Tab-separated table of C-alpha atoms and ligand atoms in Angstrom:
chain	number	residue	atom	x	y	z
A	1	MET	CA	52.305	-79.081	332.987
A	2	PRO	CA	51.997	-80.913	329.653
A	3	ARG	CA	50.114	-79.332	326.779
A	4	ILE	CA	46.917	-81.381	326.289
A	5	ILE	CA	44.392	-80.804	323.517
A	6	LEU	CA	41.201	-82.644	322.676
A	7	HIS	CA	39.258	-82.987	319.460
A	8	LEU	CA	35.602	-83.948	319.532
A	9	ASP	CA	33.710	-85.155	316.458
A	10	MET	CA	30.085	-86.240	316.554
A	11	ASP	CA	29.338	-89.669	315.077
A	12	ALA	CA	27.455	-89.779	311.750
A	13	PHE	CA	26.093	-86.414	312.813
A	14	PHE	CA	23.153	-85.652	310.471
A	15	ALA	CA	22.165	-89.329	310.291
A	16	ALA	CA	22.375	-89.797	314.071
A	17	ILE	CA	20.030	-86.823	314.581
A	18	GLU	CA	17.504	-88.269	312.114
A	19	GLU	CA	17.662	-91.680	313.805
A	20	ARG	CA	17.177	-90.074	317.182
A	21	ASP	CA	14.129	-88.139	316.006
A	22	THR	CA	12.480	-90.920	313.996
A	23	PRO	CA	12.587	-94.295	315.747
A	24	ALA	CA	11.525	-96.076	312.520
A	25	PHE	CA	14.919	-95.160	310.991
A	26	ARG	CA	16.898	-96.966	313.661
A	27	GLY	CA	18.618	-100.255	312.975
A	28	ALA	CA	18.501	-99.836	309.197
A	29	PRO	CA	20.835	-98.209	306.684
A	30	LEU	CA	20.113	-94.472	306.419
A	31	VAL	CA	21.379	-91.801	304.035
A	32	VAL	CA	20.837	-88.060	304.549
A	33	GLY	CA	21.119	-86.137	301.303
A	34	ALA	CA	19.564	-85.370	297.956
A	35	ASP	CA	16.407	-87.097	296.731
A	36	PRO	CA	17.498	-90.299	294.913
A	37	MET	CA	14.411	-90.142	292.625
A	38	GLY	CA	14.475	-93.833	291.925
A	39	GLY	CA	18.101	-93.688	290.779
A	40	LYS	CA	17.767	-90.527	288.679
A	41	GLY	CA	18.543	-88.076	291.480
A	42	ARG	CA	21.505	-85.794	290.844
A	43	GLY	CA	22.816	-84.542	294.184
A	44	VAL	CA	25.034	-86.265	296.749
A	45	ALA	CA	24.804	-87.880	300.171
A	46	ALA	CA	25.630	-85.460	303.009
A	47	THR	CA	26.315	-88.417	305.265
A	48	SER	CA	25.178	-91.938	306.047
A	49	ASN	CA	24.840	-94.021	309.162
A	50	TYR	CA	27.302	-96.837	309.813
A	51	LEU	CA	24.984	-99.498	308.344
A	52	ALA	CA	24.808	-97.588	305.041
A	53	ARG	CA	28.596	-97.082	305.124
A	54	ALA	CA	28.899	-100.866	305.080
A	55	TYR	CA	27.204	-100.676	301.651
A	56	GLY	CA	29.918	-98.243	300.517
A	57	ILE	CA	27.867	-95.047	300.890
A	58	HIS	CA	29.688	-92.077	302.445
A	59	SER	CA	29.615	-88.265	302.498
A	60	ALA	CA	29.697	-86.955	298.910
A	61	THR	CA	28.750	-90.302	297.304
A	62	PRO	CA	26.484	-89.403	294.337
A	63	ILE	CA	22.928	-90.138	295.375
A	64	SER	CA	22.397	-92.188	292.190
A	65	THR	CA	25.292	-94.449	293.249
A	66	ALA	CA	23.800	-94.707	296.745
A	67	TRP	CA	20.515	-95.802	295.176
A	68	ARG	CA	22.263	-98.409	293.050
A	69	LEU	CA	24.120	-99.802	296.076
A	70	SER	CA	20.871	-99.919	298.022
A	71	GLU	CA	19.122	-101.811	295.206
A	72	ALA	CA	22.020	-104.260	294.980
A	73	ALA	CA	21.783	-104.873	298.734
A	74	ARG	CA	18.034	-105.381	298.462
A	75	ARG	CA	18.480	-107.951	295.704
A	76	ALA	CA	21.008	-109.738	297.922
A	77	GLY	CA	18.336	-110.024	300.621
A	78	LYS	CA	19.709	-107.211	302.779
A	79	PRO	CA	17.690	-104.215	304.001
A	80	PRO	CA	17.478	-101.340	301.494
A	81	VAL	CA	18.592	-97.820	302.416
A	82	THR	CA	16.152	-95.241	303.755
A	83	PHE	CA	16.807	-91.832	302.177
A	84	VAL	CA	15.984	-88.605	304.045
A	85	SER	CA	16.482	-85.022	302.966
A	86	VAL	CA	18.820	-82.570	304.679
A	87	ASP	CA	17.300	-80.419	307.442
A	88	MET	CA	20.157	-77.974	307.936
A	89	LYS	CA	18.282	-75.759	310.382
A	90	LYS	CA	17.721	-78.650	312.710
A	91	TYR	CA	21.366	-79.780	312.548
A	92	ALA	CA	22.594	-76.223	313.207
A	93	ARG	CA	20.313	-76.059	316.247
A	94	VAL	CA	21.581	-79.378	317.625
A	95	SER	CA	25.161	-78.325	316.893
A	96	GLY	CA	24.625	-75.190	318.962
A	97	LYS	CA	23.352	-77.266	321.887
A	98	VAL	CA	26.262	-79.718	321.726
A	99	MET	CA	28.784	-76.874	321.560
A	100	ARG	CA	27.199	-75.218	324.590
A	101	ILE	CA	27.647	-78.456	326.545
A	102	VAL	CA	31.302	-78.657	325.454
A	103	ARG	CA	31.816	-75.071	326.641
A	104	CYS	CA	30.343	-75.920	330.039
A	105	PHE	CA	33.174	-78.408	330.523
A	106	ILE	CA	36.026	-76.594	328.800
A	107	PRO	CA	36.718	-72.862	328.898
A	108	ARG	CA	38.697	-72.615	325.653
A	109	VAL	CA	36.943	-74.225	322.695
A	110	GLU	CA	37.422	-73.764	318.957
A	111	GLN	CA	34.515	-74.950	316.850
A	112	ALA	CA	36.031	-76.369	313.677
A	113	SER	CA	32.904	-77.440	311.799
A	114	ILE	CA	29.242	-78.129	312.441
A	115	ASP	CA	30.106	-81.226	314.494
A	116	GLU	CA	33.745	-80.788	315.503
A	117	ALA	CA	35.571	-78.822	318.153
A	118	TYR	CA	39.024	-78.533	319.661
A	119	GLY	CA	39.431	-77.893	323.380
A	120	GLU	CA	42.449	-76.720	325.342
A	121	VAL	CA	42.582	-78.953	328.435
A	122	SER	CA	46.173	-78.517	329.626
A	123	TRP	CA	44.682	-77.102	332.841
A	124	THR	CA	43.499	-80.578	333.851
A	125	GLY	CA	47.173	-81.229	334.630
A	126	SER	CA	47.457	-84.773	333.278
A	127	TYR	CA	46.261	-87.092	330.528
A	128	GLU	CA	44.386	-89.147	333.164
A	129	GLU	CA	42.416	-86.118	334.324
A	130	ALA	CA	41.770	-85.024	330.728
A	131	GLU	CA	40.418	-88.493	329.969
A	132	ARG	CA	38.114	-88.397	333.000
A	133	LEU	CA	36.796	-85.029	331.868
A	134	CYS	CA	36.104	-86.383	328.387
A	135	ARG	CA	34.208	-89.382	329.736
A	136	ARG	CA	31.945	-87.035	331.671
A	137	LEU	CA	31.533	-84.825	328.625
A	138	LYS	CA	30.496	-87.775	326.457
A	139	VAL	CA	27.968	-88.915	329.064
A	140	GLU	CA	26.524	-85.398	329.301
A	141	ILE	CA	26.156	-85.050	325.515
A	142	HIS	CA	24.471	-88.431	325.400
A	143	SER	CA	22.066	-87.750	328.218
A	144	GLU	CA	21.166	-84.273	326.973
A	145	GLU	CA	21.048	-84.942	323.224
A	146	GLN	CA	20.966	-88.761	322.833
A	147	LEU	CA	23.932	-88.535	320.464
A	148	THR	CA	27.400	-90.016	320.643
A	149	ALA	CA	30.690	-88.223	320.119
A	150	SER	CA	34.186	-89.556	319.524
A	151	ILE	CA	37.029	-87.756	321.259
A	152	GLY	CA	40.779	-87.782	320.755
A	153	ILE	CA	43.214	-86.462	323.356
A	154	GLY	CA	46.783	-85.583	322.396
A	155	PRO	CA	49.688	-83.160	322.813
A	156	ASN	CA	48.425	-80.918	319.970
A	157	LYS	CA	45.555	-80.365	317.535
A	158	LEU	CA	47.045	-82.612	314.864
A	159	ILE	CA	47.281	-85.687	317.096
A	160	ALA	CA	43.947	-84.992	318.832
A	161	LYS	CA	42.187	-84.768	315.463
A	162	ILE	CA	43.597	-88.036	314.151
A	163	ALA	CA	42.945	-89.734	317.508
A	164	SER	CA	39.247	-88.733	317.495
A	165	GLY	CA	38.783	-90.656	314.260
A	166	TRP	CA	40.644	-93.667	315.575
A	167	ARG	CA	37.840	-95.569	317.280
A	168	LYS	CA	34.600	-94.330	315.853
A	169	PRO	CA	31.769	-94.411	316.800
A	170	ASN	CA	31.611	-93.503	320.493
A	171	GLY	CA	35.398	-93.660	320.844
A	172	LEU	CA	37.825	-92.118	323.296
A	173	THR	CA	41.480	-92.342	322.301
A	174	VAL	CA	44.395	-90.952	324.266
A	175	VAL	CA	47.766	-90.491	322.570
A	176	ARG	CA	50.446	-89.099	324.877
A	177	LYS	CA	53.270	-86.918	323.613
A	178	GLU	CA	55.815	-89.707	323.913
A	179	GLU	CA	53.539	-92.092	321.949
A	180	ALA	CA	52.618	-89.662	319.198
A	181	GLU	CA	55.365	-90.380	316.659
A	182	ALA	CA	54.860	-94.140	316.916
A	183	PHE	CA	51.084	-93.641	316.640
A	184	LEU	CA	51.488	-91.773	313.351
A	185	ALA	CA	54.178	-93.970	311.780
A	186	PRO	CA	51.998	-96.768	310.273
A	187	LEU	CA	49.104	-94.512	309.196
A	188	PRO	CA	48.351	-93.813	305.535
A	189	ILE	CA	49.616	-90.332	304.575
A	190	ARG	CA	46.048	-89.307	303.666
A	191	LEU	CA	45.229	-89.089	307.371
A	192	ILE	CA	47.574	-86.122	307.790
A	193	PRO	CA	45.400	-83.011	307.517
A	194	GLY	CA	46.403	-81.101	304.397
A	195	ILE	CA	47.241	-84.179	302.368
A	196	GLY	CA	44.408	-84.420	299.862
A	197	PRO	CA	44.074	-86.662	296.813
A	198	LYS	CA	46.485	-84.606	294.653
A	199	THR	CA	49.288	-84.479	297.214
A	200	GLU	CA	48.693	-88.147	297.927
A	201	ASP	CA	49.183	-88.959	294.223
A	202	ILE	CA	52.419	-86.936	294.044
A	203	LEU	CA	53.798	-88.750	297.083
A	204	LYS	CA	52.564	-92.204	296.075
A	205	ALA	CA	54.339	-91.785	292.754
A	206	LYS	CA	57.530	-91.619	294.834
A	207	GLY	CA	56.588	-94.753	296.760
A	208	ILE	CA	55.552	-92.798	299.865
A	209	LYS	CA	52.465	-94.447	301.333
A	210	ILE	CA	52.572	-94.227	305.105
A	211	VAL	CA	53.718	-91.563	307.530
A	212	ALA	CA	56.942	-93.454	308.290
A	213	ASP	CA	57.845	-93.272	304.561
A	214	LEU	CA	57.231	-89.539	304.574
A	215	ARG	CA	59.331	-89.081	307.685
A	216	ALA	CA	62.284	-90.619	305.863
A	217	VAL	CA	62.215	-87.845	303.244
A	218	ALA	CA	64.659	-84.991	303.884
A	219	LEU	CA	63.273	-81.477	304.317
A	220	HIS	CA	64.829	-80.114	301.110
A	221	GLN	CA	63.376	-83.026	299.116
A	222	LEU	CA	59.934	-82.437	300.590
A	223	GLU	CA	60.167	-78.770	299.692
A	224	ALA	CA	61.231	-79.666	296.175
A	225	LEU	CA	58.203	-81.976	295.858
A	226	LEU	CA	55.523	-79.925	297.589
A	227	GLY	CA	56.823	-76.359	297.726
A	228	LYS	CA	56.270	-74.309	300.862
A	229	ARG	CA	53.934	-76.928	302.317
A	230	GLY	CA	56.847	-79.357	302.470
A	231	ALA	CA	58.166	-77.768	305.669
A	232	ASP	CA	54.731	-78.012	307.272
A	233	PHE	CA	54.478	-81.729	306.535
A	234	HIS	CA	58.051	-82.210	307.745
A	235	GLU	CA	56.842	-81.016	311.163
A	236	LYS	CA	53.534	-82.864	311.101
A	237	VAL	CA	54.977	-86.317	310.396
A	238	ARG	CA	57.115	-85.804	313.511
A	239	ALA	CA	53.876	-85.211	315.448
A	240	ARG	CA	54.790	-81.563	315.903
A	241	ASP	CA	52.109	-78.888	315.729
A	242	ASP	CA	52.016	-75.760	317.838
A	243	SER	CA	48.903	-74.154	316.350
A	244	PRO	CA	46.769	-72.700	319.153
A	245	VAL	CA	43.159	-73.511	320.005
A	246	GLU	CA	41.522	-70.358	318.693
A	247	GLU	CA	38.387	-69.636	320.587
A	248	TYR	CA	36.816	-67.048	318.336
A	249	SER	CA	37.447	-68.427	314.898
A	250	GLU	CA	35.118	-66.202	312.900
A	251	PRO	CA	32.383	-67.906	310.963
A	252	LYS	CA	33.183	-67.697	307.301
A	253	SER	CA	30.036	-68.020	305.303
A	254	ILE	CA	26.507	-69.290	304.919
A	255	GLY	CA	25.646	-70.948	301.641
A	256	GLU	CA	23.026	-73.055	299.944
A	257	GLN	CA	23.077	-74.841	296.644
A	258	GLU	CA	20.712	-76.827	294.524
A	259	THR	CA	21.287	-79.236	291.670
A	260	PHE	CA	18.546	-79.037	289.044
A	261	GLU	CA	16.643	-82.165	288.169
A	262	VAL	CA	17.386	-81.438	284.521
A	263	ASP	CA	20.200	-79.159	283.276
A	264	THR	CA	18.656	-75.880	282.225
A	265	LEU	CA	19.079	-72.391	280.786
A	266	ASP	CA	15.439	-71.493	281.276
A	267	SER	CA	15.438	-68.072	282.926
A	268	HIS	CA	12.145	-68.737	284.727
A	269	THR	CA	13.476	-71.925	286.343
A	270	LEU	CA	16.758	-70.247	287.255
A	271	LEU	CA	15.003	-67.241	288.764
A	272	ASN	CA	12.708	-69.419	290.844
A	273	GLN	CA	15.677	-71.340	292.116
A	274	LEU	CA	17.576	-68.157	292.881
A	275	ASP	CA	14.593	-66.880	294.891
A	276	GLU	CA	14.566	-70.062	296.917
A	277	LEU	CA	18.286	-69.825	297.584
A	278	VAL	CA	17.925	-66.193	298.668
A	279	ARG	CA	15.138	-67.159	301.076
A	280	GLY	CA	17.150	-70.092	302.452
A	281	VAL	CA	20.298	-68.044	302.981
A	282	ILE	CA	18.481	-65.157	304.704
A	283	ASP	CA	16.590	-67.622	306.935
A	284	ARG	CA	19.788	-69.297	308.021
A	285	LEU	CA	21.570	-65.986	308.483
A	286	HIS	CA	18.945	-64.947	311.017
A	287	HIS	CA	18.483	-68.362	312.512
A	288	GLU	CA	22.183	-68.741	313.205
A	289	GLY	CA	22.244	-65.379	314.928
A	290	PHE	CA	24.004	-63.213	312.357
A	291	HIS	CA	23.412	-59.560	311.990
A	292	SER	CA	24.454	-58.944	308.400
A	293	PHE	CA	26.605	-59.878	305.422
A	294	ARG	CA	28.687	-57.832	303.001
A	295	THR	CA	29.831	-60.227	300.290
A	296	VAL	CA	27.572	-62.170	297.942
A	297	VAL	CA	28.979	-65.131	296.008
A	298	LEU	CA	27.094	-66.847	293.216
A	299	THR	CA	28.270	-70.224	291.936
A	300	VAL	CA	27.225	-71.821	288.677
A	301	ARG	CA	28.104	-75.365	287.699
A	302	PHE	CA	27.551	-76.119	284.029
A	303	ALA	CA	26.406	-79.436	282.605
A	304	ASP	CA	30.061	-80.304	281.874
A	305	PHE	CA	30.866	-79.708	285.572
A	306	VAL	CA	32.900	-76.576	284.867
A	307	THR	CA	32.184	-74.427	287.921
A	308	LYS	CA	32.456	-70.654	288.153
A	309	SER	CA	31.903	-68.278	291.038
A	310	ARG	CA	31.385	-64.531	290.911
A	311	ALA	CA	31.405	-62.327	293.987
A	312	HIS	CA	30.443	-58.795	294.888
A	313	THR	CA	31.160	-56.963	298.120
A	314	LEU	CA	28.694	-54.281	299.153
A	315	ALA	CA	29.792	-50.909	300.515
A	316	MET	CA	27.531	-51.411	303.540
A	317	ALA	CA	26.682	-54.545	305.511
A	318	THR	CA	23.024	-55.594	305.310
A	319	ASP	CA	20.632	-58.441	306.050
A	320	ASP	CA	18.048	-57.230	303.556
A	321	HIS	CA	16.294	-59.874	301.471
A	322	ALA	CA	15.684	-57.564	298.483
A	323	THR	CA	19.336	-56.468	298.413
A	324	LEU	CA	20.567	-60.040	298.409
A	325	ARG	CA	18.118	-60.907	295.629
A	326	ARG	CA	19.201	-57.927	293.518
A	327	GLU	CA	22.918	-58.646	293.967
A	328	ALA	CA	22.495	-62.368	293.302
A	329	LEU	CA	20.531	-61.596	290.149
A	330	LYS	CA	23.217	-59.193	288.908
A	331	LEU	CA	25.793	-61.919	289.403
A	332	MET	CA	23.666	-64.577	287.693
A	333	LEU	CA	22.522	-62.735	284.558
A	334	PRO	CA	25.898	-62.833	282.728
A	335	PHE	CA	25.778	-66.636	282.971
A	336	LEU	CA	22.633	-66.628	280.852
A	337	ASP	CA	24.218	-64.848	277.889
A	338	GLN	CA	27.415	-64.160	275.946
A	339	ARG	CA	29.205	-62.470	278.819
A	340	GLU	CA	29.894	-65.566	280.919
A	341	ASN	CA	28.367	-68.281	278.767
A	342	PRO	CA	29.275	-67.813	275.079
A	343	ASN	CA	28.496	-71.435	274.205
A	344	ARG	CA	25.079	-71.334	275.906
A	345	LYS	CA	25.952	-74.272	278.111
A	346	LEU	CA	23.145	-75.606	280.285
A	347	ILE	CA	23.362	-75.080	284.025
A	348	ARG	CA	23.460	-78.018	286.396
A	349	LEU	CA	23.752	-76.340	289.773
A	350	LEU	CA	23.214	-72.930	291.294
A	351	GLY	CA	24.736	-71.889	294.626
A	352	LEU	CA	24.474	-68.726	296.675
A	353	ARG	CA	26.672	-67.800	299.603
A	354	VAL	CA	27.120	-64.763	301.823
A	355	GLU	CA	30.406	-63.872	303.499
A	356	LYS	CA	31.891	-61.168	305.731
A	357	LEU	CA	29.229	-61.913	308.307
A	358	THR	CA	28.738	-59.971	311.481
A	359	ASN	CA	27.495	-61.799	314.488
A	360	SER	CA	25.031	-59.992	316.694
A	361	ARG	CA	25.366	-62.648	319.394
A	362	LEU	CA	28.978	-61.809	320.008
A	363	SER	CA	27.940	-58.381	321.164
A	364	TRP	CA	26.009	-59.701	324.131
A	365	SER	CA	27.430	-63.138	324.846
A	366	SER	CA	30.749	-64.828	324.501
A	367	THR	CA	29.297	-67.753	322.557
A	368	PRO	CA	30.820	-67.886	319.092
A	369	THR	CA	28.660	-69.233	316.321
A	370	TYR	CA	29.874	-71.328	313.466
A	371	SER	CA	28.287	-71.628	310.141
A	372	PRO	CA	29.146	-74.489	307.854
A	373	THR	CA	29.167	-74.594	304.122
A	374	PHE	CA	29.778	-77.782	302.269
A	375	TRP	CA	30.603	-76.711	298.775
B	401	TTP	P1	31.711	-85.576	309.426
B	401	TTP	O1	32.077	-85.396	310.863
B	401	TTP	O2	32.799	-85.597	308.418
B	401	TTP	O3	30.884	-86.914	309.235
B	401	TTP	P2	29.824	-87.616	310.186
B	401	TTP	O4	29.674	-86.884	311.483
B	401	TTP	O5	28.549	-87.805	309.429
B	401	TTP	O6	30.448	-89.057	310.419
B	401	TTP	P3	31.685	-89.477	311.346
B	401	TTP	O7	31.120	-90.409	312.368
B	401	TTP	O8	32.633	-90.153	310.417
B	401	TTP	O9	32.241	-88.217	311.963
B	401	TTP	O10	30.721	-84.429	308.991
B	401	TTP	C1	29.720	-83.909	309.864
B	401	TTP	C2	28.454	-83.634	309.096
B	401	TTP	O11	28.715	-82.703	308.061
B	401	TTP	C3	27.859	-84.843	308.426
B	401	TTP	O12	26.976	-85.555	309.277
B	401	TTP	C4	27.181	-84.273	307.221
B	401	TTP	C5	27.930	-83.012	306.901
B	401	TTP	N1	28.792	-83.206	305.712
B	401	TTP	C6	28.291	-82.844	304.455
B	401	TTP	O13	27.174	-82.361	304.336
B	401	TTP	N2	29.091	-83.044	303.362
B	401	TTP	C7	30.347	-83.585	303.445
B	401	TTP	O14	31.027	-83.779	302.412
B	401	TTP	C8	30.854	-83.947	304.748
B	401	TTP	C9	32.221	-84.567	304.893
B	401	TTP	C10	30.030	-83.746	305.837
B	402	MG	MG1	31.358	-86.320	312.591
């Protein structure tokens, strides 16, 4: 029986949910993210629908840039972008529903992010059967949630993941084991998971642009260029990946962050913001079914974009609001004075995250919960 793995990724997830819930948003460019404030907004886009992507607006595009692109489109007689704020609770709820549907079809599922999952479907016995299963799964998600997913089917997680992004939106791409190497060969190296902008630059400097170029590099040369990771890429470019679908990948953290409208060192403003973050994190902790946390991480980004995080792990796990507030405050105060901020730099962004979570749901059901953080 061949090994067959699928990867499912929802299309324009946050934006698709907003379009579904607000008919007026449909058919026009939509960005979910920070408030653009007439071009002065300081956060980023979480995502955009496909019409807004045609304007060049994607995940992590600064919201001020998104505004500028929208204005340029408007001046060119095209529809301007509608901006909506992020409603994380809603997206987590929808994610939970989608993942439950996936688990009805597939016994072994690994949730990889808020809108992505791997499934082990070798038991279907053939690529044809796996494809049939995926068609039914897509129809079910659409009829239950009015959302579309793209799915890739392949001999391992690596190929399935790349295949799911192949024909988005609403795609279904099957890459059989014997086709996998040829499928990868012409792709830009950036599509190989693990190759980020820095690695891409190192390789491009050597004239390596597509997977076929990378495949031509000997193992010892790759190791010389990229260290230990070289061996990993040596396998990947040959379409080899034996990592298992891990059903109970533990959720890592829950975090919230806020960019200030104006950089600040005003303790009142910072405290108010910290209180809001504490409330948001505790709300999500409970909402997403967690029992407690042990580690508190505070992140400060200064006006010059230098970013520092400080963490503290408690002796005992808790879900207590006052404890989180006290610990977060202890971590923040040094940033207001000499200890962590000798030059009195203004603060641009404050983030709060809890880790080492325990999941009460796991004690009475086998449904794992995933919690995303995006910073
Ligand atoms: P993605 O699956 O990367 O993006 P997407 O679902 O919006 O679009 P695609 O059709 O290309 O899959 O991420 C899922 C959601 O996660 C996305 O809707 C918003 C959120 N997200 C962020 O908040 N910040 C980010 O930088 C990224 C990449 C995603
Ligand atoms: Mg997606």
